[in-house]
PDB file of C-alpha atoms in Angstrom:
ATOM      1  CA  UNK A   1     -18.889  60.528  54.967  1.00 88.00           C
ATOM      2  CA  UNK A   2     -16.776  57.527  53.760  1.00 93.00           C
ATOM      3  CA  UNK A   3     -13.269  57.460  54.410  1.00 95.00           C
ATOM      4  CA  UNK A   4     -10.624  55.684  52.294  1.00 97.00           C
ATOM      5  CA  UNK A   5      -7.318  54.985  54.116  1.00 97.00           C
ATOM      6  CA  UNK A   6      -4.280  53.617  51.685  1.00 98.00           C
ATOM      7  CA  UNK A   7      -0.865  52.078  52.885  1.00 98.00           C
ATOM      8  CA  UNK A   8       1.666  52.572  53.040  1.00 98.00           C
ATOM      9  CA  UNK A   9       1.654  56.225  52.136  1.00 97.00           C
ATOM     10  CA  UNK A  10       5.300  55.932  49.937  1.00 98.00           C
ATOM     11  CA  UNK A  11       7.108  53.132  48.618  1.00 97.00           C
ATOM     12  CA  UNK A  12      10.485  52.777  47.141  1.00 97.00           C
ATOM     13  CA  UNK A  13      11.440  49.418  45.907  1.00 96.00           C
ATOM     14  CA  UNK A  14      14.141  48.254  43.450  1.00 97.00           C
ATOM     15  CA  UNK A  15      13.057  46.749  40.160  1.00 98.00           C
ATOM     16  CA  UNK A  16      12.461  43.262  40.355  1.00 98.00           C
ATOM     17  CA  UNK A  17      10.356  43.243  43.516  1.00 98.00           C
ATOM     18  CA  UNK A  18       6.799  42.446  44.500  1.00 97.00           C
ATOM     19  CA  UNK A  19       4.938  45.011  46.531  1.00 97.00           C
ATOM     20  CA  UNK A  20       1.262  44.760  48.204  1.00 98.00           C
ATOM     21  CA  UNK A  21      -0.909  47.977  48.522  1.00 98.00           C
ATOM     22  CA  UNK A  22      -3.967  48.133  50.557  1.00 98.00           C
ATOM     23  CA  UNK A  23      -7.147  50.485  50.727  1.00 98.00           C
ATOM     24  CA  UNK A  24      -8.741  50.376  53.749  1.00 98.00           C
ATOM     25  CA  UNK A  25     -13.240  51.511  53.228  1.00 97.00           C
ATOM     26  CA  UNK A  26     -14.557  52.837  56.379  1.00 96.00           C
ATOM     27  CA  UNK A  27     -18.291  52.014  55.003  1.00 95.00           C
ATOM     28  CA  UNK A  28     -19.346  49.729  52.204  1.00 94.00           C
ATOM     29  CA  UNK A  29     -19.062  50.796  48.842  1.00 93.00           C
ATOM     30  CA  UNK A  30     -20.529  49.551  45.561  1.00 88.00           C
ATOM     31  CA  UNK A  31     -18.175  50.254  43.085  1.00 92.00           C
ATOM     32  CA  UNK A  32     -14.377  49.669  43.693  1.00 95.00           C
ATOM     33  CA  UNK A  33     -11.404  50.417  41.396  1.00 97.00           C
ATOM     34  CA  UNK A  34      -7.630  50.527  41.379  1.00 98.00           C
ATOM     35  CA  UNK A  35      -5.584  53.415  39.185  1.00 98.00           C
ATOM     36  CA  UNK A  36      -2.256  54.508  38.675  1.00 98.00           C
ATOM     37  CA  UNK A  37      -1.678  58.425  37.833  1.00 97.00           C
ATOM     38  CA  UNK A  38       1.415  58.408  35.888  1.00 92.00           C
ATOM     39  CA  UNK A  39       4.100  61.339  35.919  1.00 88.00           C
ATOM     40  CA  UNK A  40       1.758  63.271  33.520  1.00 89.00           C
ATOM     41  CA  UNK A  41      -1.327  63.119  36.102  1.00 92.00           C
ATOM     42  CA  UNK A  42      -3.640  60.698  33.901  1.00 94.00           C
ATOM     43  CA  UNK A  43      -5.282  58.274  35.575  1.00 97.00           C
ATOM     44  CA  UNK A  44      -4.812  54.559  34.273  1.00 96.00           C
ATOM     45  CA  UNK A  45      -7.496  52.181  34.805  1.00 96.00           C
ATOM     46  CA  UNK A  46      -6.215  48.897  36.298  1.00 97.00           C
ATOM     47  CA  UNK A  47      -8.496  46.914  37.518  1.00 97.00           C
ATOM     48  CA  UNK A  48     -12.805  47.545  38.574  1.00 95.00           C
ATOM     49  CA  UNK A  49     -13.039  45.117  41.599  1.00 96.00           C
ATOM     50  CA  UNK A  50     -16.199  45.288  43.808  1.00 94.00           C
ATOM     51  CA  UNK A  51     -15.053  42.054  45.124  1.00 95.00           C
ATOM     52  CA  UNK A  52     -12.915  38.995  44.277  1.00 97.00           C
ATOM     53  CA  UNK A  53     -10.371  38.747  42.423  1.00 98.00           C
ATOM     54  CA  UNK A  54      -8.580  39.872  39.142  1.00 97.00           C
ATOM     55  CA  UNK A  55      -5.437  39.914  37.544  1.00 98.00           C
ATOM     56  CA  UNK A  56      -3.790  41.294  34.576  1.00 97.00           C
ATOM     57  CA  UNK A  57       0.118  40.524  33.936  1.00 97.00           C
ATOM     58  CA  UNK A  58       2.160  41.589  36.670  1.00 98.00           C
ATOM     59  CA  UNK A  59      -0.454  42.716  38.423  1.00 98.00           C
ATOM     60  CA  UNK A  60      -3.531  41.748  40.380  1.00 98.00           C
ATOM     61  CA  UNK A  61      -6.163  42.631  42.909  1.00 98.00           C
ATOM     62  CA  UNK A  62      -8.331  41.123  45.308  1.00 98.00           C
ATOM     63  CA  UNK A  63     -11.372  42.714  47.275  1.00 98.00           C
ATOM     64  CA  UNK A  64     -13.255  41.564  50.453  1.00 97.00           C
ATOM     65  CA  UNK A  65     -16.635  43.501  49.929  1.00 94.00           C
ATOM     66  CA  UNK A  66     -17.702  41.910  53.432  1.00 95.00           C
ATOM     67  CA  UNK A  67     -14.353  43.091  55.919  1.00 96.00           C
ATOM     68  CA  UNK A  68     -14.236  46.750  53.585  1.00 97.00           C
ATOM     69  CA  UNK A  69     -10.641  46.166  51.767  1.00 98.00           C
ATOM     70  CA  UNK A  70      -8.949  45.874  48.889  1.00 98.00           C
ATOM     71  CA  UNK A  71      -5.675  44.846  47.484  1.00 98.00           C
ATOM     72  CA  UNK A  72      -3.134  45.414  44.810  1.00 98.00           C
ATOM     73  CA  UNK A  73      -0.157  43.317  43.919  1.00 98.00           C
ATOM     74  CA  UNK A  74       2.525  44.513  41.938  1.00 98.00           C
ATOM     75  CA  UNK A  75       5.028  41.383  41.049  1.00 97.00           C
ATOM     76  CA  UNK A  76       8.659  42.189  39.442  1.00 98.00           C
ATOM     77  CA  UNK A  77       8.274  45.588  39.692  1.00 97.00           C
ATOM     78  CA  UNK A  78       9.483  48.029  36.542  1.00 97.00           C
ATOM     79  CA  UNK A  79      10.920  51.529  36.831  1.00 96.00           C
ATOM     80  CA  UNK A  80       7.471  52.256  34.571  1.00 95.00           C
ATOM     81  CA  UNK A  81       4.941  51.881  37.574  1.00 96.00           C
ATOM     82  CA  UNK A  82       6.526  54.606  39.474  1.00 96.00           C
ATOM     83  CA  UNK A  83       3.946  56.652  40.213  1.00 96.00           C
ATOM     84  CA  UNK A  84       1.190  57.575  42.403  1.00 98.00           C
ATOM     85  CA  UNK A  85      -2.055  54.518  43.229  1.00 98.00           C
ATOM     86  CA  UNK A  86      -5.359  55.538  44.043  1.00 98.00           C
ATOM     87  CA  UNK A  87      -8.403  53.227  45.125  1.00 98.00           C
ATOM     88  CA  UNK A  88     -11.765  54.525  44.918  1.00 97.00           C
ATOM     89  CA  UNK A  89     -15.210  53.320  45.820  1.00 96.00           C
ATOM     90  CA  UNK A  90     -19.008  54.738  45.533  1.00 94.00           C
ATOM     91  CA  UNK A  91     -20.815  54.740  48.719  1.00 93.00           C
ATOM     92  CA  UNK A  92     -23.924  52.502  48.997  1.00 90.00           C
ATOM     93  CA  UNK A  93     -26.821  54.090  46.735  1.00 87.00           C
ATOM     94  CA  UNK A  94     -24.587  56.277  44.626  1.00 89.00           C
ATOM     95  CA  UNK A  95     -22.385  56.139  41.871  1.00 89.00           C
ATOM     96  CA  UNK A  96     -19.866  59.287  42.759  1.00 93.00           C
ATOM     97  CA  UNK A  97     -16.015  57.893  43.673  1.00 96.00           C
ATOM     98  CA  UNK A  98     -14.320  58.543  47.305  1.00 97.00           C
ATOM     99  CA  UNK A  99     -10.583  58.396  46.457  1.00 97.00           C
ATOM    100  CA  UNK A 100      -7.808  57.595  49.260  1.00 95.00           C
ATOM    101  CA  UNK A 101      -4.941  59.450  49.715  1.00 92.00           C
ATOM    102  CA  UNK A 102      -2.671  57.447  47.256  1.00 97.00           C
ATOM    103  CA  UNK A 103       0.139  55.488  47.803  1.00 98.00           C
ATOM    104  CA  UNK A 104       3.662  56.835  46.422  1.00 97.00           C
ATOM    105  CA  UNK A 105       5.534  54.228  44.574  1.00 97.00           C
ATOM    106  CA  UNK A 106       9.283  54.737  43.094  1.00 97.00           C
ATOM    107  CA  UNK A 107      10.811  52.078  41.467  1.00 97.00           C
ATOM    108  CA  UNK A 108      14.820  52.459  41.222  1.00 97.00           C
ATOM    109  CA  UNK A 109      16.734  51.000  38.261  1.00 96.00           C
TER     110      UNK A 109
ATOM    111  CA  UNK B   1     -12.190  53.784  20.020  1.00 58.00           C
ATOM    112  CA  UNK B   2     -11.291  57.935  21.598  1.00 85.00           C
ATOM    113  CA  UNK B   3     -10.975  57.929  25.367  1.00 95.00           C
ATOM    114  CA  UNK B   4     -12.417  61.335  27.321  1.00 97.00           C
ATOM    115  CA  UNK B   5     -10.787  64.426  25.959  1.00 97.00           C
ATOM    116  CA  UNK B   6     -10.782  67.646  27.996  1.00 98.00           C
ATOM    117  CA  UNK B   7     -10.076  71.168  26.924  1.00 98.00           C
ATOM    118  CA  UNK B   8      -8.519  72.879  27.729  1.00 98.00           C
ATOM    119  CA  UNK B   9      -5.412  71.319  28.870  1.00 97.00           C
ATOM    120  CA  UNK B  10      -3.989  74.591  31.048  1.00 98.00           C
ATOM    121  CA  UNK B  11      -5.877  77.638  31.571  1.00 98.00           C
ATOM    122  CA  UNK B  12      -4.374  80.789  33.389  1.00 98.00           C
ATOM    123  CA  UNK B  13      -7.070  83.365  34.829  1.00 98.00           C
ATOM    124  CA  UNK B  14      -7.053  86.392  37.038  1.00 98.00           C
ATOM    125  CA  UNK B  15      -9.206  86.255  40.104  1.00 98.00           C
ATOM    126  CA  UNK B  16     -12.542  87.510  39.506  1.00 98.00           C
ATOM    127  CA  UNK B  17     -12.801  86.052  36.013  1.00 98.00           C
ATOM    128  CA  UNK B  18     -15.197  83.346  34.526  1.00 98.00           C
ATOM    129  CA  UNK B  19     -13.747  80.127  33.322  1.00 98.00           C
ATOM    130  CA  UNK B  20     -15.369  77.194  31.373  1.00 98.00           C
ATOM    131  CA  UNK B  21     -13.840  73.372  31.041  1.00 98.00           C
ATOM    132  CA  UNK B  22     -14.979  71.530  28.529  1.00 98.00           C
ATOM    133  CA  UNK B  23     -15.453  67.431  28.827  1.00 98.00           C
ATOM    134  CA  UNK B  24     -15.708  65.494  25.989  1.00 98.00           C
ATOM    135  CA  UNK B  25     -16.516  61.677  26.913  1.00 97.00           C
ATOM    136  CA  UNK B  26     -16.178  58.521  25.226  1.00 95.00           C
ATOM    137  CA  UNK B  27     -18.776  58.099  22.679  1.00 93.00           C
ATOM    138  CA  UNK B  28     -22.147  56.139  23.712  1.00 89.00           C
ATOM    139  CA  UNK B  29     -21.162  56.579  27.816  1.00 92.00           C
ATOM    140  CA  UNK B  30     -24.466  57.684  29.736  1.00 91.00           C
ATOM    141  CA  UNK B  31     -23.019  58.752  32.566  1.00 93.00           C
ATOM    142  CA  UNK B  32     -20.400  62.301  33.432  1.00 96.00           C
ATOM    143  CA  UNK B  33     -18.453  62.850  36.338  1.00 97.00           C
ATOM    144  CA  UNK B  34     -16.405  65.989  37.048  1.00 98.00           C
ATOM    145  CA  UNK B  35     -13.591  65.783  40.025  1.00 98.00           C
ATOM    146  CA  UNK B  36     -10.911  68.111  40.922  1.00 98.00           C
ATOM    147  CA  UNK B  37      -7.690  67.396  42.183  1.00 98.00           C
ATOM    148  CA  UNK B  38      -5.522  69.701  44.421  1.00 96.00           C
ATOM    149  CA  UNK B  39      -1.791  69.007  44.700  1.00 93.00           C
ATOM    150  CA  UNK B  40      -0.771  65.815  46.971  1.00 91.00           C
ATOM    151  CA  UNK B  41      -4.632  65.072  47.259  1.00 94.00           C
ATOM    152  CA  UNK B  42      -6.866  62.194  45.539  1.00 96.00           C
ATOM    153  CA  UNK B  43      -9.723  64.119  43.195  1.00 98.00           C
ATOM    154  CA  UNK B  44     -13.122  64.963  45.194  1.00 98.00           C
ATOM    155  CA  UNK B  45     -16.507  64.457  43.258  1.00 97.00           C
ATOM    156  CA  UNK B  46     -17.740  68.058  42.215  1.00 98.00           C
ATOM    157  CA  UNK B  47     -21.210  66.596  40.241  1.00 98.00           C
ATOM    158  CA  UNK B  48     -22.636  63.407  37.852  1.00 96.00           C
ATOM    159  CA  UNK B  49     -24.602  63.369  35.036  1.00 95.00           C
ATOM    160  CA  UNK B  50     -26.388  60.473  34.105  1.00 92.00           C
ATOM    161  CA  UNK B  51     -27.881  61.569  30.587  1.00 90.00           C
ATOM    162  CA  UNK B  52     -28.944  65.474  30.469  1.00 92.00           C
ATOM    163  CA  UNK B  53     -29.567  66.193  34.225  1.00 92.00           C
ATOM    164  CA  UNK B  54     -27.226  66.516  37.206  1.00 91.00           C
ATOM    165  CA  UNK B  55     -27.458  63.217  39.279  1.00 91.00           C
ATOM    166  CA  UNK B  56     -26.081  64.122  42.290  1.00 94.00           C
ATOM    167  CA  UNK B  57     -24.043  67.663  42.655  1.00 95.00           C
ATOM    168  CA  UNK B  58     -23.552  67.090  46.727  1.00 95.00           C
ATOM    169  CA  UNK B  59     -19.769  68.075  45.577  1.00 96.00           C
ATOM    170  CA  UNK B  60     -19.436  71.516  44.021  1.00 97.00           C
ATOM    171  CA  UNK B  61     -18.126  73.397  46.583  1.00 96.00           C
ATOM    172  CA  UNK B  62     -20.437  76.711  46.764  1.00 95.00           C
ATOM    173  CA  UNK B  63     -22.568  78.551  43.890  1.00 96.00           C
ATOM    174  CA  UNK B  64     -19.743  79.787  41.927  1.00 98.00           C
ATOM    175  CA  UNK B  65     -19.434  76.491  40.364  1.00 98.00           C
ATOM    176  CA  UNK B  66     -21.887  75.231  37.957  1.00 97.00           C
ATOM    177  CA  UNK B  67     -22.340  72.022  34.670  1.00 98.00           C
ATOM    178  CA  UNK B  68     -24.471  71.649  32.304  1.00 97.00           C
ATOM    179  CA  UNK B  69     -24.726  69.037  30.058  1.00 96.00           C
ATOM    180  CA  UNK B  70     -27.763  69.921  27.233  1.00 95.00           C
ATOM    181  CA  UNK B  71     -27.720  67.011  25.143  1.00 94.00           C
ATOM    182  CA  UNK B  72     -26.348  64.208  27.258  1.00 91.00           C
ATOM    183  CA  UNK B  73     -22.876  64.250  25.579  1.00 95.00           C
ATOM    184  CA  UNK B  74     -20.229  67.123  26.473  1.00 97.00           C
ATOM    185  CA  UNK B  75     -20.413  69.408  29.395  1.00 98.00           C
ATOM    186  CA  UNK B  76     -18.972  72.560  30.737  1.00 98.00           C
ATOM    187  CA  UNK B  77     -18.087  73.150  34.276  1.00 98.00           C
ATOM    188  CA  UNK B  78     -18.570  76.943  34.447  1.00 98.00           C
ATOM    189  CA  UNK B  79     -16.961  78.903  37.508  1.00 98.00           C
ATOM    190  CA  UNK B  80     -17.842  82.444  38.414  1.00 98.00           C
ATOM    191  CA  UNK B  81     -15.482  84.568  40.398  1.00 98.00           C
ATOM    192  CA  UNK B  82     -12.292  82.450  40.313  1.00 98.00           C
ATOM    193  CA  UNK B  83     -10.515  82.582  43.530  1.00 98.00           C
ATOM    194  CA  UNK B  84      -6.934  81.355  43.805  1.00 97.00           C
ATOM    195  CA  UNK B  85      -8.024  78.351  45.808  1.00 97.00           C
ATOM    196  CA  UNK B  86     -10.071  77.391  42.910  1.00 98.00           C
ATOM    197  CA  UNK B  87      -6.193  76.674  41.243  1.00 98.00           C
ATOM    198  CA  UNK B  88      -6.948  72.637  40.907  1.00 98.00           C
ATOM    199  CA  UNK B  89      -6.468  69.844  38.045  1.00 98.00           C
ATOM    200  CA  UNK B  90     -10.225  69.462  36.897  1.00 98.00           C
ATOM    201  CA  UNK B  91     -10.934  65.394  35.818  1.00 98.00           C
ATOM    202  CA  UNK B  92     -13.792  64.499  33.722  1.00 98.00           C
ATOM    203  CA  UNK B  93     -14.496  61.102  33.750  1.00 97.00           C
ATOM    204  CA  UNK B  94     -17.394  58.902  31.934  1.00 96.00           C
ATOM    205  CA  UNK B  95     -18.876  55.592  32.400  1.00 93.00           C
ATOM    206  CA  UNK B  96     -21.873  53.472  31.134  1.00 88.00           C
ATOM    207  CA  UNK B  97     -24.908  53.375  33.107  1.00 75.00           C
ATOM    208  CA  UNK B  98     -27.262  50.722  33.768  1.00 66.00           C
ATOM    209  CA  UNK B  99     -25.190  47.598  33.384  1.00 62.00           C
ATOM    210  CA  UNK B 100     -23.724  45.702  35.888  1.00 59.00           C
ATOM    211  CA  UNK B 101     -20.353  47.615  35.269  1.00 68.00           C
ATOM    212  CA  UNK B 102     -19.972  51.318  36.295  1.00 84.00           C
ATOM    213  CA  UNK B 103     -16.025  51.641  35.446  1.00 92.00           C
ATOM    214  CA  UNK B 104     -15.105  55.390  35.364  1.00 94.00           C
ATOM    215  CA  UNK B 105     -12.499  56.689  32.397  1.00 96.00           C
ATOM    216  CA  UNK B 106     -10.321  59.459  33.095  1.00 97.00           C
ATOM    217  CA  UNK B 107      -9.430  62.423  30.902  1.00 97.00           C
ATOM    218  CA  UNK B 108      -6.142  64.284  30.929  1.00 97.00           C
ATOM    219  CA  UNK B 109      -7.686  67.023  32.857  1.00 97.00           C
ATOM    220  CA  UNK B 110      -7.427  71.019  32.743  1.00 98.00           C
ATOM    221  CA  UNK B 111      -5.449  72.407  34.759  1.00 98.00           C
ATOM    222  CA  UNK B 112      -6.444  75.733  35.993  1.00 98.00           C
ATOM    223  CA  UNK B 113      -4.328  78.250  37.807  1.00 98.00           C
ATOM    224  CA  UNK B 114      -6.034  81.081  39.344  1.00 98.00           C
ATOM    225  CA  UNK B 115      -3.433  84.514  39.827  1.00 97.00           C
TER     226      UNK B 115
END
């Protein structure tokens, strides 16, 4: 089946910085989006990308459907996106998400 | 509007017993998706729903796990014979179906603990 590959695996950055997370598809995928599972464990909906690019704020994505990766920039980074980022995509002809691994992010004051 | 609601939030079994999640989706979404997540992991697809009937279930892990969904709206994710490595978080999400959009919505999830 498809595998989804996210780097880095942690992150720690001090507030203020910009960070770039990537999701690596090892097939195509139809359906592509970002999250970020806060301390609590729900999963926030940032951006549905299947390609192009979006952004919203502080942060924004880009996907290239045709070389199988995606990308999420975080800009001044807040102590309040500490947490854990998932991609996910649906394999060609069906509609169920793969997830990656996550990557680990800790903001420090 | 309500996002997906899931109940309940925590559920403590023995081994051996029967369990049922509920999933409550946002109002007017066609389709159902149940996940689970273990510790450290990303959630795996269990099963989908679009409407009343199970879409694709190429996730649920053996016949102790079953979902219904009778009238296209909630659904239960039933498991028979809990074992402890059945102990997950268990994510309902929902999406509309049929548009050129297929964004998934999260709910809280249940975690279940199996002793």
């Amino acid at each position: 089946g498809i595998q989804v590959e996210q780097s880095p695996p942690d992150l720690i950055l001090q507030e203020g910085a910009n960070s770039t997370l990537r999701c690596n598809f090892s097939d195509s995928v139809n359906n592509l989006q970002w999250f970020h599972q806060n301390p609590w464990g729900q999963l926030i909906n940032l951006f549905y990308i299947p390609s192009g690019t979006k952004q919203n704020g502080r942060l924004s994505a880009t996907t290239v459907a045709t070389e199988r990766y995606s990308l999420l920039y975080i800009s001044s980074s807040q102590t309040t996106d500490s947490g854990v980022y998932f991609c996910a995509g649906s394999p060609t002809g069906t509609y169920k998400y793969i997830f990656g691994t996550g990557t680990r992010l800790k903001v420090l004051a | 509007g309500a996002g997906v609601s899931q109940t309940p939030s925590n559920k403590v079994t023995e081994k051996g017993k029967y369990v049922e999640l509920r999933c409550d989706p946002i109002s007017g979404h066609t389709a159902l998706y149940w996940y689970r997540q273990s510790l450290g992991q990303g959630p795996e697809f269990l099963i989908y729903f679009q409407g009343t009937g199970a879409a694709d279930d190429s996730g649920l892990p053996n016949d102790r796990f079953f979902a219904v969904r009778p009238e296209g709206s909630v659904s239960t994710l039933k498991i028979q014979r809990t074992e402890r490595g059945d102990s997950a978080v268990y994510l309902c999400a929902s999406s509309l179906f049929g548009t050129s959009r297929y964004e998934q919505y999260f709910g809280p999830g249940t975690r279940l603990t199996v002793t």
